[in-house]
XYZ file of C-alpha atoms in Angstrom:
610
model
C 106.766 100.451 130.873
C 106.333 102.787 127.847
C 104.386 105.938 128.450
C 101.259 106.796 126.546
C 101.839 109.593 123.972
C 101.120 113.012 125.365
C 97.947 114.722 124.262
C 95.801 111.613 124.803
C 92.445 111.584 126.571
C 92.095 111.310 130.300
C 91.416 107.803 131.556
C 87.889 106.695 130.718
C 86.876 110.012 129.167
C 86.006 110.853 125.566
C 88.694 112.129 123.205
C 88.381 115.919 123.171
C 88.509 116.665 119.472
C 88.899 119.759 117.295
C 87.901 119.607 113.626
C 90.178 121.788 111.485
C 88.632 122.580 108.108
C 84.980 122.508 107.098
C 85.136 121.786 103.403
C 83.294 118.828 101.955
C 85.249 116.210 103.931
C 85.128 118.141 107.204
C 81.410 118.785 107.202
C 80.224 115.631 105.378
C 82.542 112.923 106.720
C 84.243 113.928 109.949
C 82.092 116.393 111.888
C 78.814 114.415 111.887
C 80.580 111.139 112.683
C 82.644 112.639 115.498
C 79.595 114.318 117.018
C 77.684 111.040 116.950
C 80.499 108.828 118.246
C 80.479 108.053 121.996
C 84.304 107.983 122.192
C 84.713 111.574 120.985
C 83.651 115.014 122.176
C 83.898 117.786 119.589
C 85.113 120.791 121.562
C 85.775 123.230 118.704
C 85.929 123.712 114.957
C 88.513 125.799 113.128
C 87.930 127.372 109.730
C 88.633 130.997 108.735
C 85.834 130.933 106.151
C 83.109 130.093 108.685
C 81.873 132.356 111.441
C 79.981 131.325 114.552
C 78.985 127.900 115.868
C 78.407 125.288 113.176
C 76.896 122.500 115.271
C 74.969 122.608 118.538
C 76.917 125.546 119.895
C 80.386 124.035 119.351
C 82.890 126.921 119.624
C 84.382 128.239 116.393
C 87.880 129.602 115.854
C 89.454 131.242 112.837
C 92.965 129.877 113.430
C 94.574 126.985 115.264
C 96.681 129.469 117.210
C 93.579 129.983 119.360
C 93.521 126.327 120.444
C 95.089 125.734 123.866
C 97.078 122.462 123.943
C 95.654 121.459 127.317
C 92.088 121.768 126.016
C 92.266 119.171 123.253
C 93.379 115.561 122.860
C 93.191 115.285 119.074
C 92.851 117.575 116.072
C 91.277 116.131 112.926
C 92.801 117.978 109.967
C 90.522 118.129 106.903
C 91.853 121.177 105.068
C 92.861 121.363 101.366
C 95.827 119.162 100.463
C 98.498 121.851 100.350
C 97.746 122.765 103.977
C 97.761 119.234 105.438
C 101.430 119.149 106.418
C 101.629 122.817 107.389
C 98.646 122.651 109.769
C 99.653 119.275 111.182
C 103.213 120.480 111.741
C 102.038 123.537 113.671
C 99.697 121.468 115.839
C 102.261 118.753 116.554
C 104.882 121.330 117.504
C 102.395 122.698 120.074
C 102.059 119.236 121.585
C 98.628 118.529 120.064
C 98.142 115.071 118.551
C 96.784 115.087 115.022
C 94.819 112.858 112.678
C 95.384 113.868 109.040
C 93.242 112.510 106.241
C 95.030 111.491 103.062
C 97.248 112.726 101.553
C 99.235 113.196 104.760
C 101.831 115.238 102.889
C 102.663 116.232 99.325
C 106.452 115.752 99.378
C 109.056 113.693 101.176
C 110.381 116.947 102.579
C 107.012 117.600 104.238
C 107.178 114.105 105.746
C 110.552 115.006 107.280
C 109.087 118.187 108.756
C 106.184 116.256 110.264
C 108.592 113.773 111.835
C 110.574 116.613 113.372
C 107.420 118.307 114.706
C 106.175 115.025 116.183
C 109.472 114.598 118.048
C 109.609 118.245 119.109
C 106.076 118.449 120.508
C 105.911 114.983 122.022
C 102.485 114.416 120.440
C 101.532 111.733 117.923
C 100.565 111.872 114.257
C 97.803 109.480 113.172
C 96.780 108.887 109.579
C 95.735 106.231 107.135
C 93.264 105.607 104.392
C 89.835 104.501 105.555
C 89.802 101.811 102.858
C 91.738 99.475 105.163
C 88.710 99.494 107.475
C 86.269 98.165 104.882
C 84.810 94.727 105.647
C 85.544 93.511 102.109
C 89.184 94.613 102.331
C 89.505 92.768 105.630
C 88.132 89.650 103.934
C 90.572 90.154 101.037
C 93.516 90.329 103.455
C 92.319 87.102 105.083
C 92.034 85.311 101.729
C 95.433 86.603 100.636
C 97.010 84.493 103.371
C 96.035 81.389 101.421
C 97.525 82.319 98.030
C 101.072 81.366 99.000
C 103.889 83.729 98.182
C 102.457 86.861 96.574
C 103.820 87.444 93.084
C 101.691 90.249 91.645
C 98.934 92.679 92.652
C 96.553 94.570 90.384
C 94.982 97.583 92.097
C 92.629 99.934 90.278
C 89.972 102.482 91.138
C 88.210 103.705 88.023
C 85.331 106.159 88.143
C 82.916 106.662 85.281
C 82.588 110.362 86.108
C 84.158 111.658 89.278
C 86.427 114.683 88.828
C 86.074 116.418 92.216
C 85.478 119.989 93.240
C 84.181 121.430 89.977
C 87.581 122.784 88.970
C 88.377 124.196 92.430
C 91.532 123.540 94.462
C 91.331 119.792 93.880
C 92.275 120.238 90.213
C 94.968 122.886 90.698
C 98.366 121.249 91.184
C 99.720 124.014 93.401
C 96.923 123.358 95.912
C 96.274 119.633 95.511
C 99.772 118.331 94.834
C 98.439 116.267 91.933
C 95.332 114.678 90.531
C 93.981 111.150 90.617
C 97.316 109.730 91.811
C 97.406 111.865 94.974
C 93.673 111.376 95.577
C 92.576 107.858 94.599
C 96.103 106.523 94.181
C 96.992 107.238 97.805
C 94.024 105.083 98.901
C 95.145 102.241 96.611
C 98.759 102.364 97.760
C 97.635 102.481 101.376
C 95.360 99.483 100.770
C 97.944 97.219 99.148
C 100.768 98.213 101.506
C 99.933 95.527 104.135
C 100.122 92.884 101.401
C 103.693 93.984 100.611
C 104.930 93.610 104.198
C 106.362 97.143 104.054
C 109.120 96.097 101.638
C 110.631 98.984 99.720
C 109.679 99.698 96.115
C 112.763 99.250 93.955
C 111.519 100.051 90.432
C 108.860 102.500 89.281
C 107.393 103.367 85.886
C 104.370 105.585 85.397
C 102.294 107.512 82.880
C 99.563 110.097 83.386
C 96.848 111.477 81.127
C 94.262 114.269 81.254
C 91.510 113.407 78.799
C 88.530 114.219 81.036
C 89.618 116.631 83.756
C 88.542 119.816 81.964
C 85.222 118.409 80.778
C 82.167 119.636 82.678
C 80.392 116.338 82.007
C 83.084 114.403 83.949
C 82.512 116.161 87.280
C 81.564 114.302 90.438
C 77.843 115.059 90.703
C 77.481 113.313 94.064
C 79.547 115.863 95.987
C 77.315 118.584 97.359
C 79.899 121.300 96.739
C 79.893 120.690 92.996
C 78.468 123.001 90.379
C 74.910 122.152 89.276
C 74.372 119.857 86.328
C 74.789 121.751 83.061
C 76.879 124.537 84.608
C 79.753 125.760 82.420
C 83.262 124.473 83.081
C 85.241 126.588 85.554
C 87.325 129.473 84.247
C 90.534 128.065 85.733
C 91.650 125.113 83.643
C 92.736 122.049 85.587
C 96.460 121.299 85.484
C 96.459 117.817 87.055
C 95.981 114.338 85.634
C 92.664 112.509 85.703
C 94.327 109.115 85.201
C 97.589 107.492 86.270
C 98.892 104.081 85.298
C 101.911 102.740 87.089
C 103.988 99.629 87.516
C 106.022 98.950 90.659
C 108.472 96.223 91.620
C 109.461 95.713 95.255
C 112.908 94.732 96.453
C 111.704 91.155 97.034
C 110.252 90.798 93.538
C 106.536 91.510 93.939
C 105.082 93.512 91.047
C 102.155 95.917 91.403
C 100.046 97.306 88.567
C 98.269 100.511 89.593
C 95.530 102.519 87.917
C 93.609 105.440 89.372
C 91.069 107.335 87.234
C 88.777 110.188 88.166
C 86.834 109.633 84.927
C 86.695 107.100 82.110
C 84.427 105.581 79.482
C 83.175 102.940 81.925
C 79.475 102.830 82.923
C 80.103 102.308 86.673
C 82.667 103.239 89.317
C 84.654 100.071 90.096
C 87.540 99.231 92.420
C 89.462 96.029 91.729
C 92.134 94.396 93.888
C 93.573 91.194 92.412
C 96.275 89.257 94.275
C 98.214 86.522 92.464
C 100.235 84.056 94.517
C 102.189 80.847 94.152
C 99.216 78.834 95.481
C 96.204 80.680 94.066
C 94.616 84.055 93.422
C 92.021 86.177 95.159
C 90.049 89.034 93.621
C 87.841 91.728 95.116
C 85.508 93.766 92.925
C 83.723 96.602 94.725
C 83.486 100.418 94.773
C 85.489 102.630 97.093
C 84.215 106.039 98.149
C 80.850 107.762 98.222
C 79.733 107.764 94.604
C 76.212 106.346 94.091
C 77.166 105.078 90.605
C 78.504 101.850 92.062
C 79.356 98.327 91.056
C 76.614 96.099 92.445
C 77.996 95.086 95.821
C 81.327 93.618 96.904
C 82.299 90.317 95.249
C 85.290 88.329 96.518
C 86.497 85.242 94.666
C 89.273 82.771 95.316
C 90.778 80.746 92.455
C 93.041 77.689 92.606
C 93.825 75.022 90.015
C 91.232 76.385 87.601
C 88.347 76.463 90.077
C 86.882 79.741 91.362
C 84.870 80.026 94.556
C 82.923 83.056 95.694
C 83.772 83.952 99.282
C 80.957 85.419 101.421
C 81.679 89.011 102.400
C 79.706 91.538 104.436
C 78.041 94.297 102.394
C 78.855 97.543 104.190
C 76.704 100.641 103.916
C 78.480 103.521 102.188
C 80.919 105.216 104.552
C 81.002 102.469 107.189
C 84.796 102.345 106.897
C 85.039 105.853 108.359
C 83.010 104.799 111.391
C 85.372 101.861 111.955
C 88.353 104.120 111.540
C 87.021 106.333 114.322
C 86.440 103.240 116.456
C 90.168 102.485 116.207
C 91.527 105.996 116.782
C 91.340 106.158 120.620
C 93.429 103.003 120.982
C 95.946 104.254 118.413
C 96.156 107.566 120.234
C 96.904 105.791 123.519
C 99.440 103.364 122.020
C 103.045 104.523 122.664
C 104.159 102.631 119.560
C 101.993 104.859 117.349
C 104.510 107.689 117.363
C 106.486 107.670 114.132
C 104.380 104.963 112.471
C 102.151 107.255 110.398
C 105.100 109.369 109.262
C 106.989 106.264 108.148
C 103.996 105.048 106.128
C 103.373 108.503 104.663
C 107.031 108.846 103.689
C 106.868 105.495 101.899
C 103.626 106.371 100.081
C 104.600 109.874 99.000
C 107.990 108.525 97.927
C 106.280 106.156 95.474
C 103.957 108.936 94.281
C 106.906 111.276 93.694
C 108.682 108.590 91.711
C 105.600 107.841 89.600
C 105.283 111.521 88.707
C 109.022 111.733 88.016
C 108.795 108.727 85.718
C 105.840 110.250 83.860
C 107.623 113.599 83.493
C 110.767 111.883 82.312
C 109.002 109.982 79.598
C 107.171 113.128 78.475
C 110.500 114.930 78.275
C 111.991 112.032 76.362
C 109.205 112.145 73.772
C 109.653 115.865 73.189
C 113.389 116.221 73.741
C 115.278 118.311 71.187
C 118.482 119.125 73.040
C 121.693 117.095 73.009
C 121.988 113.774 74.836
C 124.546 113.671 77.622
C 127.055 110.862 77.954
C 126.008 109.999 81.478
C 126.930 107.205 83.831
C 124.744 104.199 82.891
C 123.898 103.658 86.557
C 121.960 106.933 86.425
C 119.905 106.110 83.340
C 118.362 102.770 84.372
C 114.677 102.184 85.032
C 115.221 102.036 88.771
C 116.351 105.657 88.746
C 113.135 106.816 87.041
C 114.977 109.169 84.707
C 114.807 109.587 80.925
C 117.747 108.148 79.041
C 120.011 111.169 79.428
C 117.773 113.673 77.703
C 116.341 117.027 78.619
C 113.222 118.865 77.553
C 113.530 121.948 75.363
C 113.636 125.257 77.223
C 111.366 127.790 75.581
C 111.186 130.731 75.560
C 114.938 131.454 75.631
C 116.546 131.889 79.040
C 118.531 134.869 80.282
C 118.882 134.242 84.053
C 120.573 131.434 86.000
C 120.112 131.064 89.752
C 122.632 128.734 91.406
C 122.718 126.901 94.680
C 126.167 127.268 96.262
C 127.351 124.157 98.134
C 127.627 121.139 95.873
C 127.114 123.209 92.719
C 129.656 126.029 92.683
C 131.889 125.068 95.610
C 133.014 121.664 96.886
C 132.502 122.287 100.597
C 131.699 118.741 101.770
C 134.909 118.053 103.678
C 134.978 121.455 105.367
C 131.328 121.051 106.369
C 132.051 117.560 107.672
C 134.854 118.879 109.897
C 132.857 121.907 111.072
C 129.813 119.755 111.814
C 131.886 117.218 113.769
C 133.488 119.945 115.881
C 130.099 121.588 116.575
C 128.559 118.231 117.492
C 131.382 117.410 119.889
C 131.167 120.831 121.560
C 127.381 120.904 122.008
C 126.212 117.276 122.078
C 129.294 115.432 123.301
C 131.000 112.162 122.482
C 130.008 109.838 119.683
C 130.043 109.991 115.900
C 128.493 113.121 114.404
C 125.573 112.167 112.078
C 126.975 114.085 109.116
C 125.555 111.748 106.477
C 122.032 112.514 107.674
C 122.893 116.234 107.786
C 124.182 115.995 104.222
C 120.835 114.590 103.037
C 119.141 117.836 104.099
C 121.582 120.214 102.422
C 119.925 123.129 100.695
C 117.986 123.979 103.836
C 118.914 126.634 106.376
C 121.104 125.190 109.156
C 118.587 125.809 112.004
C 115.874 124.017 110.006
C 118.147 121.003 109.589
C 118.804 120.965 113.319
C 115.056 120.910 113.984
C 114.534 118.076 111.484
C 117.364 116.046 113.064
C 116.246 116.894 116.586
C 119.677 118.369 117.389
C 120.368 121.462 119.531
C 120.131 124.798 117.718
C 123.204 125.799 119.724
C 125.266 123.853 117.192
C 124.917 126.717 114.731
C 127.427 129.026 116.451
C 130.418 126.610 116.462
C 129.477 125.310 113.007
C 129.522 128.822 111.523
C 132.704 129.706 113.412
C 134.555 126.676 112.105
C 133.184 127.136 108.590
C 134.596 130.665 108.502
C 137.917 129.473 109.945
C 138.346 126.786 107.273
C 136.798 128.698 104.358
C 140.211 128.967 102.647
C 140.116 125.179 102.194
C 136.920 125.254 100.073
C 137.584 125.007 96.312
C 135.343 125.539 93.333
C 134.486 122.500 91.243
C 136.543 121.978 88.110
C 134.886 123.694 85.171
C 132.741 126.049 87.261
C 134.828 129.249 86.757
C 134.890 128.703 82.997
C 131.157 127.996 82.939
C 130.360 131.164 84.909
C 132.540 133.385 82.729
C 131.038 131.915 79.550
C 127.504 132.518 80.797
C 128.351 136.146 81.527
C 129.943 136.531 78.101
C 126.741 135.181 76.565
C 124.708 137.865 78.350
C 123.276 135.821 81.218
C 122.522 137.429 84.550
C 123.575 135.268 87.496
C 122.486 134.970 91.116
C 123.085 132.626 94.048
C 120.293 131.332 96.315
C 121.832 129.295 99.117
C 120.991 127.576 102.371
C 123.967 129.383 103.899
C 123.581 132.765 105.504
C 124.091 135.650 103.091
C 127.267 137.027 104.740
C 128.927 133.590 104.763
C 128.081 132.971 101.114
C 129.316 136.389 99.931
C 132.494 136.087 101.984
C 133.287 132.694 100.457
C 132.630 133.817 96.883
C 134.711 136.948 97.383
C 137.585 134.835 98.707
C 137.320 132.648 95.602
C 137.384 135.718 93.352
C 134.012 135.208 91.656
C 131.653 137.366 93.724
C 131.543 140.032 90.996
C 130.128 137.490 88.515
C 126.852 137.391 90.449
C 124.464 140.317 90.575
C 122.912 139.044 93.798
C 123.854 136.467 96.444
C 120.947 135.633 98.755
C 121.160 133.590 101.944
C 118.448 131.728 103.795
C 118.639 134.244 106.635
C 117.516 136.977 104.244
C 114.102 135.643 103.255
C 110.955 134.689 105.164
C 110.913 130.981 104.307
C 114.019 129.070 103.202
C 114.080 126.203 100.722
C 112.100 124.143 99.832
C 109.743 127.162 99.843
C 110.056 129.247 96.650
C 110.756 132.521 98.497
C 114.504 132.638 97.875
C 114.148 132.046 94.116
C 111.266 134.524 93.870
C 113.383 137.088 95.727
C 116.236 136.572 93.249
C 113.828 137.124 90.349
C 112.483 140.288 91.993
C 115.977 141.685 92.515
C 116.888 140.906 88.911
C 113.601 142.222 87.559
C 113.190 138.899 85.724
C 110.208 136.704 84.855
C 110.099 133.066 85.918
C 109.945 131.798 82.336
C 113.317 133.418 81.609
C 115.169 131.689 84.437
C 116.665 128.341 85.411
C 117.716 127.141 88.856
C 120.683 124.763 89.204
C 120.865 122.750 92.432
C 122.175 119.500 93.862
C 119.366 118.799 96.349
C 115.661 117.962 96.160
C 114.978 121.139 98.148
C 116.551 123.174 95.327
C 114.267 121.568 92.757
C 111.218 122.104 94.958
C 112.099 125.760 95.457
C 112.551 126.233 91.714
C 109.255 124.541 90.898
C 107.414 126.596 93.479
C 108.726 129.714 91.747
C 107.763 128.226 88.330
C 111.406 128.288 87.272
C 113.049 125.514 85.203
C 114.599 123.081 87.716
C 118.007 121.594 86.803
C 119.830 118.894 88.769
C 123.633 119.105 89.063
C 125.305 115.719 89.581
C 128.981 116.701 89.876
C 128.939 117.023 93.667
C 128.171 114.491 96.384
C 124.395 114.958 96.429
C 121.927 112.063 96.487
C 121.698 111.219 92.776
C 118.829 108.747 93.142
C 116.737 111.241 95.119
C 117.464 114.019 92.612
C 116.406 111.906 89.651
C 113.338 110.613 91.479
C 112.275 114.243 91.997
C 111.949 114.610 88.213
C 114.159 117.606 87.314
C 113.538 119.376 84.023
C 117.146 118.692 83.042
C 120.047 116.676 84.407
C 123.673 117.802 84.102
C 126.749 115.677 84.666
C 129.402 118.391 84.364
C 129.318 122.199 84.771
C 129.951 122.701 81.070
C 126.779 120.791 80.210
C 124.758 123.818 81.281
C 126.167 125.792 78.360
C 124.346 123.542 75.877
C 121.065 124.705 77.424
C 122.043 128.368 77.571
C 122.851 129.803 74.142
C 123.780 133.460 73.907
C 121.051 135.858 74.997
C 119.545 137.655 72.020
C 118.938 141.345 72.722
C 116.138 142.901 70.678
């Protein structure tokens, strides 16, 4: 018999629950419902900005480090978006089960970290949009069974005026991860996912716009943390979209049209889910969320052979879906099959969101491109790869610094790493094939972090490093790299390396290859606080060089390299001449894509010295 996930409630008792975060969602949605629900007992709240008990003497803590794992069954995480994965990861690693409101994570890399923490701590991650628990959505799912084979789905959530948070963290990309797509779009994707039978999305095209997000008149007046009516727009301009339009095609041929809008020219907030099948269609018109400016009730219709019939559907009070979601949580928490399910769904959802943003960025770059077109492999430039047709955006102002990843960009170390990894696996783990292909997907990270993600022993690092040193003489540079480096130096560029390797290993390898003196600094992941995908290593390179972010580019062959560059606000360039995951790189939406080392020179004209 399977065991219940650890961290669950004692038999017959309420779920001892901690609420982490007391922003609008924490104090308006989760805390009052948890306090009033017979299956839950709120034992503490955590928020550094609040001091003292916030409800009927419930203890308050400033940090989750103060929460003892044996004192809680579930933590409900309702912090700002950029902290969702970080807080959940810390709690899961401590063995505390977690419910995270959407978005569960902001990147696929964060989804990987959550999966590793869930395995490490033995707890369970729960998540999911409350929209699935609406009575009208349940009725829609039931009707969808009668439309035959599903061919197409229209899903839209359009607000008249509903930009959240009055220009606060919600509209700052660094803190929210995105605008309407991450907020409303996550709900829509989560809602239609059951209709797609979890089939993978094969093709993605998307566009975003920001016509309303910086207008004070478009704010969500119904949120009680918003600025008063007539207040001036916030000083910090929003840098996220208020509208996204996307088109998806699954691997089994179902198309999905998606629209999410925080604001529009419409008079009412309306959500529409339309399902077309081989034997009929079904359509739900309603309003998701808490806005009082609603479409008049939920209307569900079924159409076949030219005749439409209205299907009776229960009219829920606003917010009833959150009550039903809480009703379901104890059983999910106790179900041994829950572990891994939420991470898998989150990985699928954030993967689509990343690809929609990449598609939108690519088309924006294509419209404004002024640099040369590269003669790239046609397999890389198709719609399914979500990349512009071999173009790059102009880099302005002029660049003077290039930061390189090492493995897969400067040196071709794949075979040596494969051998070293296999030897280390055999020594520490034992017989069986070493999972090098999975390891290779995480390149760019520090080796111990990859071991944690893969749930492999950290003891593998010692033999891996030993064998890597022993075989270092077998590692070559890629063809064209020496010439490219020398040309960049001749043109006045300052060069640095920011690698997932340790600093000593990287410097030793470059010295052996005779190019160490071309780089002013070589930084390893053991020499900074947080390795890639955090921006620390790129920021450290800029500090050492005394350079500004706008003057630099980062060249890498992994999604973690691009994420690190973006976090440091440095131009992110994907290198495709190694054995990296091309599809993943293009889906991440790099600022430029290079096929050969020499292609970088077209983007890096000689530095002009005033």
